[in-house]
Coordinates of C-alpha atoms in Angstrom, one line a residue:
M1 CA 29.7 2.7 -37.1
P2 CA 27.0 3.9 -35.4
A3 CA 27.7 8.0 -34.5
E4 CA 29.0 8.4 -30.0
G5 CA 25.4 7.8 -28.6
S6 CA 23.0 7.5 -31.3
T7 CA 21.6 3.2 -32.0
G8 CA 21.3 3.3 -35.2
F9 CA 18.5 1.0 -35.0
S10 CA 16.8 -0.4 -38.4
G11 CA 15.0 -4.1 -36.8
P12 CA 11.5 -4.2 -36.3
Q13 CA 9.2 -1.5 -36.1
Y14 CA 6.7 -2.7 -33.8
P15 CA 3.2 -0.5 -33.1
G16 CA 4.7 2.9 -31.3
R17 CA 1.4 4.0 -29.5
I18 CA 0.3 4.3 -25.9
T19 CA -2.9 3.1 -26.0
S20 CA -5.0 3.6 -22.5
S21 CA -4.3 0.0 -20.9
V22 CA -0.9 1.0 -21.3
I23 CA -0.9 3.9 -19.5
I24 CA -2.8 2.2 -16.5
A25 CA -1.5 0.0 -16.2
C26 CA 1.6 1.0 -16.2
C27 CA 0.2 4.5 -13.6
V28 CA -1.4 1.0 -11.1
A29 CA 2.4 -0.1 -11.5
S30 CA 4.8 3.0 -10.8
S31 CA 3.0 3.3 -7.5
G32 CA 5.6 1.1 -6.0
G33 CA 8.0 3.9 -6.5
L34 CA 5.3 5.8 -3.7
I35 CA 6.3 3.6 -0.9
F36 CA 11.0 4.1 -2.2
G37 CA 10.3 7.9 -1.7
Y38 CA 8.3 8.1 2.0
D39 CA 10.2 6.3 3.3
I40 CA 13.4 8.4 1.8
G41 CA 11.4 11.2 2.5
I42 CA 10.4 10.4 6.4
S43 CA 13.4 9.3 7.5
G44 CA 15.6 12.3 7.3
G45 CA 12.4 13.8 9.0
V46 CA 11.9 12.2 11.4
T47 CA 15.7 12.5 12.1
S48 CA 14.6 16.0 13.1
M49 CA 12.5 15.7 15.4
D50 CA 13.4 16.6 18.7
S51 CA 10.1 14.7 19.9
F52 CA 11.2 11.7 18.1
L53 CA 14.9 11.7 19.1
S54 CA 14.0 12.1 22.7
K55 CA 12.7 8.6 22.9
F56 CA 15.3 6.6 20.7
F57 CA 18.1 8.9 20.4
P58 CA 18.4 10.3 23.4
S59 CA 22.2 10.8 23.4
V60 CA 21.7 12.7 20.1
D61 CA 18.8 14.8 22.1
Q62 CA 22.0 15.7 24.5
L63 CA 24.1 16.5 21.8
E64 CA 22.3 19.7 20.0
E65 CA 20.5 20.9 23.4
Q66 CA 23.6 20.8 24.8
G67 CA 25.2 21.9 22.8
T68 CA 28.7 20.2 24.0
S69 CA 29.8 18.4 21.2
S70 CA 34.0 20.3 19.5
S71 CA 32.8 20.6 16.0
Q72 CA 28.9 21.6 13.8
Y73 CA 30.3 19.4 11.4
C74 CA 30.0 15.7 14.4
K75 CA 26.6 17.2 16.3
F76 CA 24.0 14.9 14.9
D77 CA 26.8 11.5 14.9
S78 CA 25.7 8.5 15.8
Q79 CA 25.5 5.1 14.8
L80 CA 22.5 4.0 16.4
L81 CA 20.3 6.9 14.7
T82 CA 21.6 6.1 11.2
L83 CA 21.0 2.0 11.9
F84 CA 17.4 3.1 11.9
T85 CA 17.8 4.6 8.4
S86 CA 19.8 2.6 7.0
S87 CA 18.7 -1.0 8.1
L88 CA 15.9 -0.1 5.6
Y89 CA 18.1 -1.2 3.4
L90 CA 20.6 -4.2 4.3
A91 CA 17.4 -5.7 4.2
A92 CA 16.6 -4.8 0.6
L93 CA 19.5 -6.0 0.0
V94 CA 18.9 -9.2 1.4
S95 CA 15.5 -10.0 -0.1
S96 CA 15.9 -8.3 -3.7
S97 CA 17.9 -11.9 -4.6
V98 CA 14.4 -14.3 -3.7
A99 CA 11.9 -11.4 -5.5
A100 CA 14.6 -12.0 -9.1
T101 CA 13.6 -15.5 -8.1
V102 CA 9.8 -15.2 -7.0
T103 CA 9.5 -13.1 -10.5
R104 CA 10.6 -14.5 -12.7
K105 CA 9.2 -18.3 -11.5
Y106 CA 6.0 -16.8 -10.5
G107 CA 5.5 -13.2 -11.8
R108 CA 6.0 -8.9 -11.8
K109 CA 2.6 -8.5 -10.5
C110 CA 3.6 -11.8 -7.7
S111 CA 6.6 -9.8 -6.5
M112 CA 4.7 -6.0 -6.5
F113 CA 2.1 -7.8 -3.9
L114 CA 4.1 -9.1 -2.2
G115 CA 6.1 -6.4 -1.7
G116 CA 3.3 -3.9 -0.6
L117 CA 1.6 -6.2 2.0
T118 CA 5.5 -6.7 3.7
F119 CA 5.6 -2.9 3.2
L120 CA 2.1 -2.4 5.4
V121 CA 3.3 -4.2 8.2
G122 CA 6.4 -2.2 8.4
A123 CA 5.1 0.4 8.3
V124 CA 2.2 -0.7 11.0
I125 CA 5.3 -2.3 13.5
N126 CA 6.8 1.1 13.4
G127 CA 4.0 3.3 14.0
V128 CA 2.9 2.2 17.1
A129 CA 7.4 1.8 17.8
S130 CA 8.2 1.6 21.9
D131 CA 12.0 0.7 21.6
V132 CA 14.3 0.6 19.2
L133 CA 14.2 -2.4 18.2
M134 CA 11.2 -2.3 17.4
L135 CA 12.0 0.5 15.6
I136 CA 14.5 -1.5 13.7
L137 CA 11.5 -4.4 13.3
G138 CA 9.8 -2.7 11.2
R139 CA 12.5 -1.2 9.4
V140 CA 13.7 -4.3 8.2
L141 CA 10.3 -5.9 6.5
L142 CA 10.1 -2.4 4.7
G143 CA 13.8 -3.3 3.9
I144 CA 11.7 -6.6 2.0
G145 CA 9.0 -4.3 0.9
V146 CA 11.2 -2.1 -1.1
G147 CA 13.2 -4.5 -2.3
F148 CA 10.9 -6.9 -4.1
T149 CA 8.6 -4.1 -6.2
N150 CA 12.2 -1.9 -6.4
Q151 CA 12.8 -5.5 -8.5
S152 CA 9.6 -6.1 -10.0
V153 CA 8.3 -1.8 -10.7
P154 CA 10.6 -1.4 -13.6
L155 CA 10.5 -4.4 -15.0
Y156 CA 7.2 -4.5 -15.1
L157 CA 6.9 -0.9 -17.0
S158 CA 9.8 -2.3 -19.3
E159 CA 8.2 -5.0 -20.4
M160 CA 4.2 -3.4 -21.1
A161 CA 6.4 0.0 -22.3
P162 CA 6.3 0.0 -26.4
A163 CA 10.3 0.3 -27.2
K164 CA 9.3 4.0 -28.3
H165 CA 7.9 5.0 -24.7
R166 CA 10.2 3.6 -23.0
G167 CA 12.2 4.6 -21.5
T168 CA 8.5 8.2 -20.8
L169 CA 6.8 5.3 -19.1
N170 CA 9.2 3.5 -17.4
I171 CA 10.9 7.3 -15.3
G172 CA 6.9 6.9 -14.1
F173 CA 8.6 4.8 -11.3
Q174 CA 10.5 7.5 -10.7
L175 CA 8.8 10.3 -10.6
M176 CA 6.8 8.4 -7.8
V177 CA 9.0 8.3 -5.2
T178 CA 9.9 12.0 -6.2
I179 CA 5.7 12.6 -5.7
G180 CA 6.4 10.3 -1.9
I181 CA 9.1 12.8 -0.9
L182 CA 7.8 15.2 -1.5
I183 CA 4.4 14.0 0.2
A184 CA 6.4 12.5 2.5
N185 CA 8.4 16.1 4.0
L186 CA 4.8 18.0 3.2
I187 CA 3.4 15.2 6.5
N188 CA 7.2 15.7 8.4
Y189 CA 6.4 19.5 8.2
G190 CA 2.3 18.9 9.7
T191 CA 3.2 16.4 11.9
A192 CA 6.2 18.0 13.3
Q193 CA 4.2 21.4 14.7
I194 CA 2.3 18.8 17.2
T195 CA 3.1 20.0 20.4
E196 CA 2.4 16.5 22.2
G197 CA 5.0 15.2 20.5
W198 CA 3.5 11.2 18.5
G199 CA 3.6 13.3 15.5
W200 CA 6.4 11.6 14.1
R201 CA 4.6 8.3 15.0
L202 CA 1.6 10.1 12.8
S203 CA 4.9 10.3 9.6
L204 CA 5.8 6.6 10.3
G205 CA 2.5 5.2 10.3
L206 CA 1.6 6.8 7.3
A207 CA 3.8 4.5 5.0
A208 CA 0.7 2.2 5.3
V209 CA -0.9 4.4 2.6
P210 CA 1.3 4.5 0.3
A211 CA 2.0 0.1 0.8
L212 CA -2.1 0.1 0.5
I213 CA -2.2 1.4 -2.5
I214 CA -0.2 -1.0 -4.5
T215 CA -0.7 -4.1 -2.6
I216 CA -3.9 -3.9 -3.7
G217 CA -2.7 -2.6 -7.8
S218 CA -0.5 -5.2 -8.5
L219 CA -4.1 -7.8 -7.9
L220 CA -6.1 -5.9 -10.4
L221 CA -3.2 -5.0 -13.0
P222 CA -1.8 -7.3 -16.0
E223 CA 0.8 -9.5 -16.8
T224 CA 3.3 -8.6 -18.5
P225 CA 3.5 -10.8 -22.3
N226 CA 7.5 -11.3 -21.7
S227 CA 6.6 -12.8 -17.7
L228 CA 3.1 -14.7 -19.3
V229 CA 5.0 -16.3 -22.3
E230 CA 8.1 -17.6 -19.9
R231 CA 6.0 -19.1 -18.0
G232 CA 4.1 -20.8 -21.5
K233 CA 0.8 -19.1 -20.7
N234 CA 0.9 -18.2 -25.2
D235 CA -2.6 -17.9 -25.0
Q236 CA -3.1 -15.3 -22.2
A237 CA 0.4 -13.6 -23.0
K238 CA -0.8 -12.6 -27.0
R239 CA -4.3 -11.9 -26.2
I240 CA -2.8 -8.9 -23.4
L241 CA -0.3 -7.2 -26.0
V242 CA -3.7 -7.3 -28.3
K243 CA -4.5 -5.1 -25.8
I244 CA -1.9 -3.3 -24.4
R245 CA -0.6 -2.2 -28.8
G246 CA -4.5 -1.6 -29.3
V247 CA -4.0 -3.7 -33.3
A248 CA -4.6 -7.1 -33.9
D249 CA -1.6 -7.6 -35.9
V250 CA 1.2 -8.9 -32.7
H251 CA 2.9 -12.0 -34.2
P252 CA 6.4 -9.3 -34.6
E253 CA 6.6 -8.2 -31.2
Y254 CA 4.9 -11.6 -30.3
E255 CA 7.2 -14.0 -31.8
E256 CA 10.6 -12.0 -30.7
I257 CA 9.3 -12.7 -27.0
V258 CA 9.0 -16.0 -27.9
A259 CA 12.4 -17.0 -29.2
A260 CA 13.6 -14.7 -26.0
C261 CA 11.7 -16.8 -23.3
D262 CA 12.5 -20.0 -25.7
E263 CA 16.3 -19.4 -24.6
A264 CA 15.2 -18.9 -21.8
R265 CA 14.3 -22.1 -21.2
A266 CA 17.5 -23.5 -21.7
I267 CA 18.6 -21.6 -19.8
K268 CA 18.5 -22.9 -16.1
H269 CA 20.7 -21.1 -13.9
S270 CA 20.3 -18.2 -14.6
W271 CA 22.8 -16.0 -12.0
S272 CA 25.0 -18.5 -13.1
N273 CA 24.7 -17.6 -16.4
I274 CA 24.9 -13.8 -15.9
L275 CA 28.6 -14.9 -15.6
K276 CA 29.0 -15.6 -18.9
S277 CA 31.4 -13.1 -21.2
K278 CA 28.4 -12.2 -23.9
Y279 CA 26.2 -10.5 -20.8
R280 CA 29.4 -8.9 -19.6
P281 CA 27.9 -5.5 -20.7
Q282 CA 25.3 -5.5 -18.9
L283 CA 26.8 -7.5 -16.0
I284 CA 28.9 -4.0 -15.5
I285 CA 26.8 -1.6 -16.5
S286 CA 24.2 -2.8 -14.1
S287 CA 27.0 -2.9 -11.4
L288 CA 27.6 0.0 -11.8
I289 CA 24.4 2.4 -12.6
P290 CA 23.2 1.9 -8.7
L291 CA 26.6 2.4 -7.0
F292 CA 27.5 5.4 -9.6
Q293 CA 23.9 6.5 -8.5
Q294 CA 24.2 6.3 -5.0
L295 CA 27.2 8.0 -5.2
T296 CA 26.1 10.7 -6.6
G297 CA 24.7 11.8 -2.9
I298 CA 21.4 12.5 -3.0
N299 CA 20.6 10.0 -0.6
V300 CA 22.8 11.2 1.6
I301 CA 20.6 15.3 0.6
M302 CA 17.2 13.4 0.6
F303 CA 18.3 11.2 4.3
Y304 CA 19.5 14.1 6.3
A305 CA 18.5 17.5 3.9
P306 CA 16.6 18.0 7.4
V307 CA 19.7 17.5 9.1
V308 CA 21.6 19.0 6.9
L309 CA 20.3 22.0 6.7
K310 CA 19.9 22.3 10.3
T311 CA 23.3 22.0 10.9
I312 CA 24.1 25.1 9.0
G313 CA 21.9 27.1 10.5
F314 CA 18.0 26.6 10.0
G315 CA 15.4 25.9 12.9
I316 CA 13.8 22.7 12.4
N317 CA 10.3 24.2 10.5
A318 CA 12.7 26.0 8.5
S319 CA 13.9 22.9 7.4
L320 CA 11.8 20.8 7.3
L321 CA 9.9 23.3 5.3
T322 CA 12.4 23.6 2.5
A323 CA 12.6 20.0 2.8
V324 CA 9.2 20.4 0.6
I325 CA 10.9 23.1 -1.6
T326 CA 13.9 20.4 -2.8
G327 CA 10.9 17.5 -2.9
I328 CA 9.0 19.8 -5.4
I329 CA 11.8 20.7 -6.8
N330 CA 12.2 16.6 -7.4
V331 CA 9.1 16.2 -8.8
G332 CA 9.2 18.6 -11.4
A333 CA 13.0 17.9 -11.9
T334 CA 11.6 14.0 -13.0
V335 CA 8.3 15.3 -14.8
V336 CA 11.7 17.1 -17.5
S337 CA 13.4 13.8 -17.3
I338 CA 9.8 12.3 -18.6
L339 CA 9.3 14.8 -21.3
L340 CA 13.3 14.4 -23.2
V341 CA 13.8 10.7 -22.3
D342 CA 12.3 9.6 -25.6
R343 CA 13.6 12.8 -27.3
A344 CA 16.8 14.1 -26.7
G345 CA 18.0 10.1 -25.9
R346 CA 19.7 8.6 -21.6
R347 CA 22.7 9.7 -23.0
P348 CA 22.9 13.4 -23.1
L349 CA 20.6 13.7 -19.5
F350 CA 23.4 11.7 -17.2
L351 CA 26.4 14.4 -19.1
W352 CA 24.6 17.5 -18.9
G353 CA 23.2 15.9 -15.5
G354 CA 27.0 15.2 -14.7
I355 CA 28.1 18.2 -15.0
G356 CA 25.1 20.2 -12.7
M357 CA 25.3 17.6 -9.9
F358 CA 29.5 18.6 -10.1
L359 CA 29.4 21.7 -10.0
C360 CA 26.5 22.3 -7.3
Q361 CA 28.4 20.2 -4.8
V362 CA 32.4 22.3 -5.3
A363 CA 29.6 24.8 -4.7
V364 CA 28.5 23.9 -1.2
G365 CA 31.4 22.8 0.3
A366 CA 32.3 25.5 -0.2
L367 CA 29.8 27.4 0.8
I368 CA 29.9 25.0 3.9
Y369 CA 33.4 26.1 4.3
A370 CA 33.1 29.4 4.3
Q371 CA 31.1 28.6 7.4
F372 CA 32.2 26.2 9.8
G373 CA 36.5 26.3 8.4
V374 CA 38.0 23.1 8.1
S375 CA 37.9 22.4 12.4
G376 CA 33.6 23.3 12.9
A377 CA 33.9 25.2 15.9
G378 CA 32.6 27.9 13.4
T379 CA 29.1 30.3 13.8
V380 CA 26.4 30.7 11.9
I381 CA 26.4 33.6 9.0
K382 CA 23.1 33.3 8.3
K383 CA 23.1 35.1 5.4
L384 CA 25.2 31.5 3.4
A385 CA 21.9 29.2 4.0
A386 CA 20.1 30.8 1.2
P387 CA 23.1 30.3 -1.4
V388 CA 23.4 27.0 0.4
L389 CA 19.5 25.4 -0.4
F390 CA 19.6 27.2 -3.5
F391 CA 22.7 24.5 -4.9
I392 CA 21.1 22.1 -2.7
C393 CA 18.1 22.4 -5.1
V394 CA 19.8 23.1 -8.7
Y395 CA 21.8 19.6 -7.4
V396 CA 18.7 18.3 -7.2
A397 CA 17.5 19.2 -9.9
A398 CA 20.0 17.6 -11.9
F399 CA 20.1 14.9 -10.3
A400 CA 15.4 13.4 -10.8
C401 CA 17.0 15.0 -14.6
S402 CA 19.4 12.3 -14.9
W403 CA 21.1 9.6 -12.2
G404 CA 17.7 9.4 -10.3
P405 CA 15.1 7.6 -13.2
L406 CA 18.4 6.8 -15.7
G407 CA 19.4 4.6 -13.1
W408 CA 17.1 3.0 -12.4
L409 CA 15.9 2.8 -16.7
V410 CA 18.8 1.3 -18.2
P411 CA 19.5 -1.1 -16.6
S412 CA 16.0 -2.7 -16.5
E413 CA 16.1 -2.1 -20.0
I414 CA 19.7 -3.8 -21.3
F415 CA 19.2 -7.2 -20.1
P416 CA 18.0 -10.5 -22.0
L417 CA 14.8 -12.1 -20.9
E418 CA 16.9 -15.3 -19.8
I419 CA 18.7 -13.0 -17.1
R420 CA 16.7 -9.9 -16.8
S421 CA 15.2 -11.1 -13.4
A422 CA 18.5 -12.3 -11.9
G423 CA 20.2 -8.8 -13.8
Q424 CA 17.2 -6.5 -12.0
G425 CA 17.8 -9.0 -8.2
I426 CA 21.3 -7.4 -9.0
T427 CA 20.2 -4.2 -10.0
V428 CA 18.5 -4.4 -7.2
S429 CA 21.1 -5.5 -4.4
M430 CA 23.6 -2.9 -5.5
N431 CA 21.5 -0.1 -4.7
M432 CA 20.5 -0.4 -1.3
L433 CA 23.9 -2.1 -0.4
S434 CA 25.6 1.0 -1.6
T435 CA 22.7 3.2 -0.1
F436 CA 23.4 1.1 2.6
A437 CA 27.0 1.5 3.3
I438 CA 26.9 5.6 2.2
G439 CA 23.5 5.7 5.1
Q440 CA 24.9 4.3 7.6
T441 CA 28.4 5.7 7.5
F442 CA 26.8 10.2 6.4
L443 CA 27.3 11.8 9.3
S444 CA 31.1 9.8 10.3
M445 CA 32.3 11.2 7.3
L446 CA 30.6 14.6 7.5
C447 CA 32.4 14.9 11.2
Y448 CA 35.5 13.9 9.9
M449 CA 36.0 14.7 6.5
K450 CA 33.9 18.2 7.2
F451 CA 33.0 20.2 3.4
G452 CA 35.5 17.5 1.9
L453 CA 32.4 15.1 1.6
F454 CA 31.2 17.3 -0.9
Y455 CA 34.4 17.3 -3.3
F456 CA 34.3 12.9 -2.2
F457 CA 30.8 12.4 -3.9
A458 CA 31.9 15.6 -6.9
V459 CA 35.3 13.4 -7.9
W460 CA 32.9 10.1 -8.1
V461 CA 30.0 12.6 -10.5
V462 CA 33.1 13.2 -12.2
I463 CA 34.2 9.1 -12.9
M464 CA 30.5 8.5 -13.2
T465 CA 30.2 10.5 -16.1
L466 CA 33.5 9.6 -18.1
F467 CA 32.0 5.8 -17.3
I468 CA 28.8 7.2 -19.4
L469 CA 29.8 9.0 -22.4
F470 CA 32.5 6.4 -23.6
F471 CA 31.2 3.2 -22.5
V472 CA 27.4 3.1 -22.0
P473 CA 25.4 3.0 -25.4
E474 CA 22.3 4.7 -26.4
T475 CA 19.7 2.2 -25.0
K476 CA 16.3 5.0 -27.0
N477 CA 14.0 3.4 -29.0
V478 CA 15.1 0.0 -29.3
P479 CA 13.1 -3.0 -28.6
I480 CA 13.8 -4.9 -26.0
E481 CA 13.9 -8.3 -27.3
E482 CA 16.8 -6.8 -29.6
M483 CA 18.7 -5.2 -27.4
M484 CA 22.2 -7.3 -27.8
L485 CA 22.3 -5.0 -30.9
V486 CA 23.4 -2.2 -28.8
W487 CA 26.5 -4.7 -27.6
S488 CA 27.2 -5.8 -30.7
N489 CA 28.1 -2.3 -32.1
H490 CA 29.4 -0.4 -29.0
W491 CA 34.0 0.7 -30.0
F492 CA 34.4 -1.8 -26.9
W493 CA 31.0 -4.7 -25.6
N494 CA 31.7 -6.2 -29.3
R495 CA 34.6 -7.6 -28.2
Y496 CA 32.0 -9.8 -26.0
I497 CA 29.5 -10.1 -28.6
A498 CA 29.4 -13.1 -30.9
D499 CA 27.4 -13.0 -34.1
E500 CA 25.8 -16.4 -32.5
D501 CA 24.6 -14.3 -29.4
I502 CA 21.9 -12.1 -31.4
I503 CA 19.0 -13.4 -31.7
G504 CA 18.8 -15.5 -35.9
N505 CA 21.2 -12.3 -36.0
R506 CA 18.6 -11.4 -38.1
Y507 CA 18.8 -7.3 -38.7
S508 CA 22.2 -7.3 -39.9
N509 CA 21.6 -3.7 -41.7
Y510 CA 21.5 -2.6 -37.4
G511 CA 24.2 -0.2 -37.8
T512 CA 27.8 -0.3 -40.7

């Protein structure tokens, strides 16, 4: 048995160098993360702007101005306000199942294009919105776009990348998410200075720019060899494989893809087949990792950082500026993850990130308790705002090194081709469902759980870190079509894997 956390993989070694063709393709595809990140960053900033609140959510604006809330924890509690933010994720949840079918039948490029185009229309509607209904309609279209791009982009990156660099290239998606958040924070800070009160329109409307990038970029990308073979375009797949690997002899990898596709064609209903026992490890991990990713509490910070910082004593400009600071840290820490993921592996980043997030959440909860106590009626203690910001920044760095990028990487690389689109659909659906639930309930949870909300997330971080420790094997350097070998040699998951479940059972020297 390989040592815990190691792959022990000794199967075929395909060409491992990164060619310029792969780099260009993965950079363009990764831009799909910009729309997701831009929306995460823009939503929280816009909902803290007085001009936006007074137009669409006057009750929240009046409560804030009059200071009539008996608790600092409850001053922004509004189900309509949270519906504005979380409606996108409900739409993404519904659309992801459709996107899974489109991705399999028509290719990864098609899903990226449809996602970018729908997001573009939603951005325009939001920018010119005149009432809440129009605003939420735009959010729904944005959500459909996010559902399609989040379904297709991680799959595209995992299939295009050579095994030795799959982690590095796949995390390009999360890097673009963090860049999108940072750009949104910068735009929010700038548009908040527009005294005429229409800055929020510019913030929302500029979402059209990243939408155009992925829409046009998807038309220029090559399709993945896996998708081409899956759709019967073998000759074209082999030409693409030669180009992206930079060598003439791609026969071993090509044959593995063909073998996987032959098995995939025998399965007519991937959504029902994914429930089979041999796919139990992938099904559970791809469901729990996106759920846990949201239960870290990160989107609470990213959605509502300006609101939270305003609550603890920062002014609107200061709170938006500090959101820019956390955005910069988010990008920098994601770059660190890119440098480490294919060297240190997935598990160490998961585990260290979990420890860091837990400590920061406990500290933030204690500091907010010192600010407002249990009742929330305490006065703002300015000197505690800086420590809160410090621990939020460390928390963001810990997440961006671990659960941020790995929450998308690991699920996208563990499914065999015959159920890969359905599996990624489950990952996106679970991510969006949990994001919707937490986004819709956070402000109410803050109102009723008070500082204990941060301890709530801290407990979940402990649970998810233990899950990684015992149930998630290391997947670095394992060719994506040979991932079944990882489960067959894991102390717990091997009970679900029979010898015939491993294609050809060719690499019996995997582990001992």
